[in-house]
Amino acid sequence: MALRPLSFVRRALEAMVRGPFMTAVAVGTIFVATFVTGLFAASLSGAERLLGAWAGDVQIAVYLAPGADLGAAARAAEALAGGREVEVVTPSEALRRLKASLGPEAAALEGVGAEVLPASVEVRAPGISLQEARALAGKLAAVPGARDVDFGNAWLEKVELLLSRLRWAGLVLFAALALGTAVLVSNTLRLGVFARRDEIEIMKLVGATDAYVEAPFLIEGVLQGLAGSGLAVVALYALHAILAPRLVSAVGLAAPLLRAQVLPPALVLGLLGGGAALGLVASALAVGRYLRKP
Amino acid sequence: MASEALVQLFHVYKQYAGEGPALTDVTLQVGKGEFVFLTGPSGAGKSTLLKLIFAAEPATSGQLLVFGRNVAKIKASQVPALRRAIGVIFQDFKLLPHRTVFENVAFPLEVRGLGPRDVSRKVNAMLRSVGLELKAARFPLSLSGGEQQRVAVARALVGDPALLLADEPTGNLDPDRTLEVMDLIEGAAARGTTVVVATHDRSLLERHQRRVIALEAGRVASDGDAFRRISGS
Ligand SMILES: Nc1ncnc2c1ncn2[C@@H]1O[C@H](COP(=O)(O)OP(=O)(O)O)[C@@H](O)[C@H]1O
Ligand SMILES: [Mg+2]
């Protein structure tokens, strides 16, 4: 039997035009699911961007064991940090900084010798992301005489942990939404299948295969999924255009929240693919339940 | 003759769920190129027998061979191929009201995956032969009963089936329309199509001198020449 994909697409489009209400409900449901998921994902990546901007001037300190060779450590750090700015902090410099940061309270340090503070090598890495900072810190552990590597911003770690938990929550949310949407949409599409039961019956009586009967419904599901998720992407773009400038000025951020960062192509493609898959699964459920019926 | 049989039933029983038996121990054969009437009072099992032949209903027990293929044990995936070789004229026509006459007749061809040009050529030729070429764009419900019946005949024959099953094809037609439809069916038979017509209309049996299988309460009551049967009863 010859394959005529275009005739299937034509039949799917005809069916959608004949049942505009069902089409609207299916598209609308998939729109809501993909929009909510997209909004969640975009908020997360936006939050990560903001966090990165705040983290700004990341400084990694490699604390050295007493008696370590400062010069060798600095050269090793320079090599490992790939040309970043490296500064050697001797124990006395560390004490001076500590006193300066304490201000009037510095009197409490009276009589404390510089030798109680460890020498360190500091690597400045402006604009580096948290992941990169962690990776760099890991490499710097190899500096001869290194005892401890610290990249200050402990609170960033906590926030990052929170974000990664939210990412998981997002996945769970998406899974739950996808399941709910598939069931909802398949129930809607089942009405459409039911409305065409005479046509299906006659098709089968004159020798149509199940695949022939099914194909237009599946194509219809994919088209509805693409329409719903496409609208969601457009809505997310619009929301970004409205919100991003306000948000940036509200938190006094230097860098703009670029669309490509908040709504990266991978996310957009994921939403479109997810929407199409939802439509496909929903229509397969709908027509399968009908066809497999005795 | 046995090797030439297109339809063979051996001790076929059919019982619908929660009903009494619809067919009981039916054994019969229809040869290639034969024209057979299936008759009997309403409820005798004529429609059921036809449904068994094109696998619209499963037999409860017994063997049922169509084109030598055991329909009693047919897999769902093999049903479409069987049905493409069989044209069925349904008692209730089964035309789609929201499709044009052309689209209704095109259905069996499209289902086979024929291209639009071939579909168009064959459908138009078929509509000409049933005298409906001017009504191709009409919807079935805007046609008379006789015209609708001819659309149903056209759809059954458009795929050039080896076997034609007709369930009360003249059921609600006046005498002139009955003649027209029976002429179309005779025409198909003359071109070599094997034909089984279920009817309770005795005048048909008299006019067309053909083999008659009579069912009564789901059993084969008689099987033979039409004329003998009518005059003998
Ligand atoms: N789908 C069905 N479900 C249950 N019983 C049926 C069904 N179709 C037919 N029957 C029963 O089977 C018997 C034979 O019916 P049918 O084959 O339609 O006879 P005929 O076509 O000779 O009038 C009748 O008793 C009828 O009530
Ligand atoms: Mg009947």
mmCIF file of C-alpha atoms in Angstrom, chain A residues 1-2 4 14 18 198-199 201-209 212, chain B residues 54 80 83-84 90 94 96 99 107-108 110-115 155:
data_model
loop_
_atom_site.group_PDB
_atom_site.id
_atom_site.type_symbol
_atom_site.label_atom_id
_atom_site.label_comp_id
_atom_site.label_asym_id
_atom_site.label_seq_id
_atom_site.Cartn_x
_atom_site.Cartn_y
_atom_site.Cartn_z
ATOM 1 C CA MET A 1 0.000 0.000 0.000
ATOM 2 C CA ALA A 2 1.330 3.405 -0.953
ATOM 3 C CA ARG A 4 0.326 9.165 1.494
ATOM 4 C CA GLU A 14 -10.117 18.734 8.086
ATOM 5 C CA ARG A 18 -14.734 20.359 11.765
ATOM 6 C CA ASP A 198 -19.357 6.136 12.048
ATOM 7 C CA GLU A 199 -16.583 7.187 9.751
ATOM 8 C CA GLU A 201 -16.568 2.007 11.421
ATOM 9 C CA ILE A 202 -17.108 2.408 7.696
ATOM 10 C CA MET A 203 -13.395 2.862 7.024
ATOM 11 C CA LYS A 204 -12.751 -0.418 8.781
ATOM 12 C CA LEU A 205 -15.630 -2.156 6.993
ATOM 13 C CA VAL A 206 -14.216 -1.230 3.598
ATOM 14 C CA GLY A 207 -10.781 -2.515 4.572
ATOM 15 C CA ALA A 208 -8.878 0.258 6.361
ATOM 16 C CA THR A 209 -6.033 -0.856 8.604
ATOM 17 C CA TYR A 212 -4.730 4.110 8.413
ATOM 18 C CA PHE B 54 -16.582 -10.444 5.991
ATOM 19 C CA PRO B 80 -8.383 -5.420 6.182
ATOM 20 C CA ARG B 83 -12.411 -6.899 3.366
ATOM 21 C CA ARG B 84 -10.682 -5.261 0.431
ATOM 22 C CA PHE B 90 -25.266 -2.786 3.718
ATOM 23 C CA LYS B 94 -23.835 3.069 5.848
ATOM 24 C CA LEU B 96 -21.480 9.107 5.566
ATOM 25 C CA ARG B 99 -19.339 13.377 2.788
ATOM 26 C CA PHE B 107 -13.588 5.606 0.517
ATOM 27 C CA PRO B 108 -12.625 1.990 -0.291
ATOM 28 C CA GLU B 110 -8.476 5.766 -0.489
ATOM 29 C CA VAL B 111 -8.264 3.178 2.244
ATOM 30 C CA ARG B 112 -6.202 1.073 -0.183
ATOM 31 C CA GLY B 113 -3.796 3.978 -0.621
ATOM 32 C CA LEU B 114 -4.694 4.764 -4.240
ATOM 33 C CA GLY B 115 -3.517 8.142 -5.510
ATOM 34 C CA ARG B 155 -19.100 1.953 -3.191
#
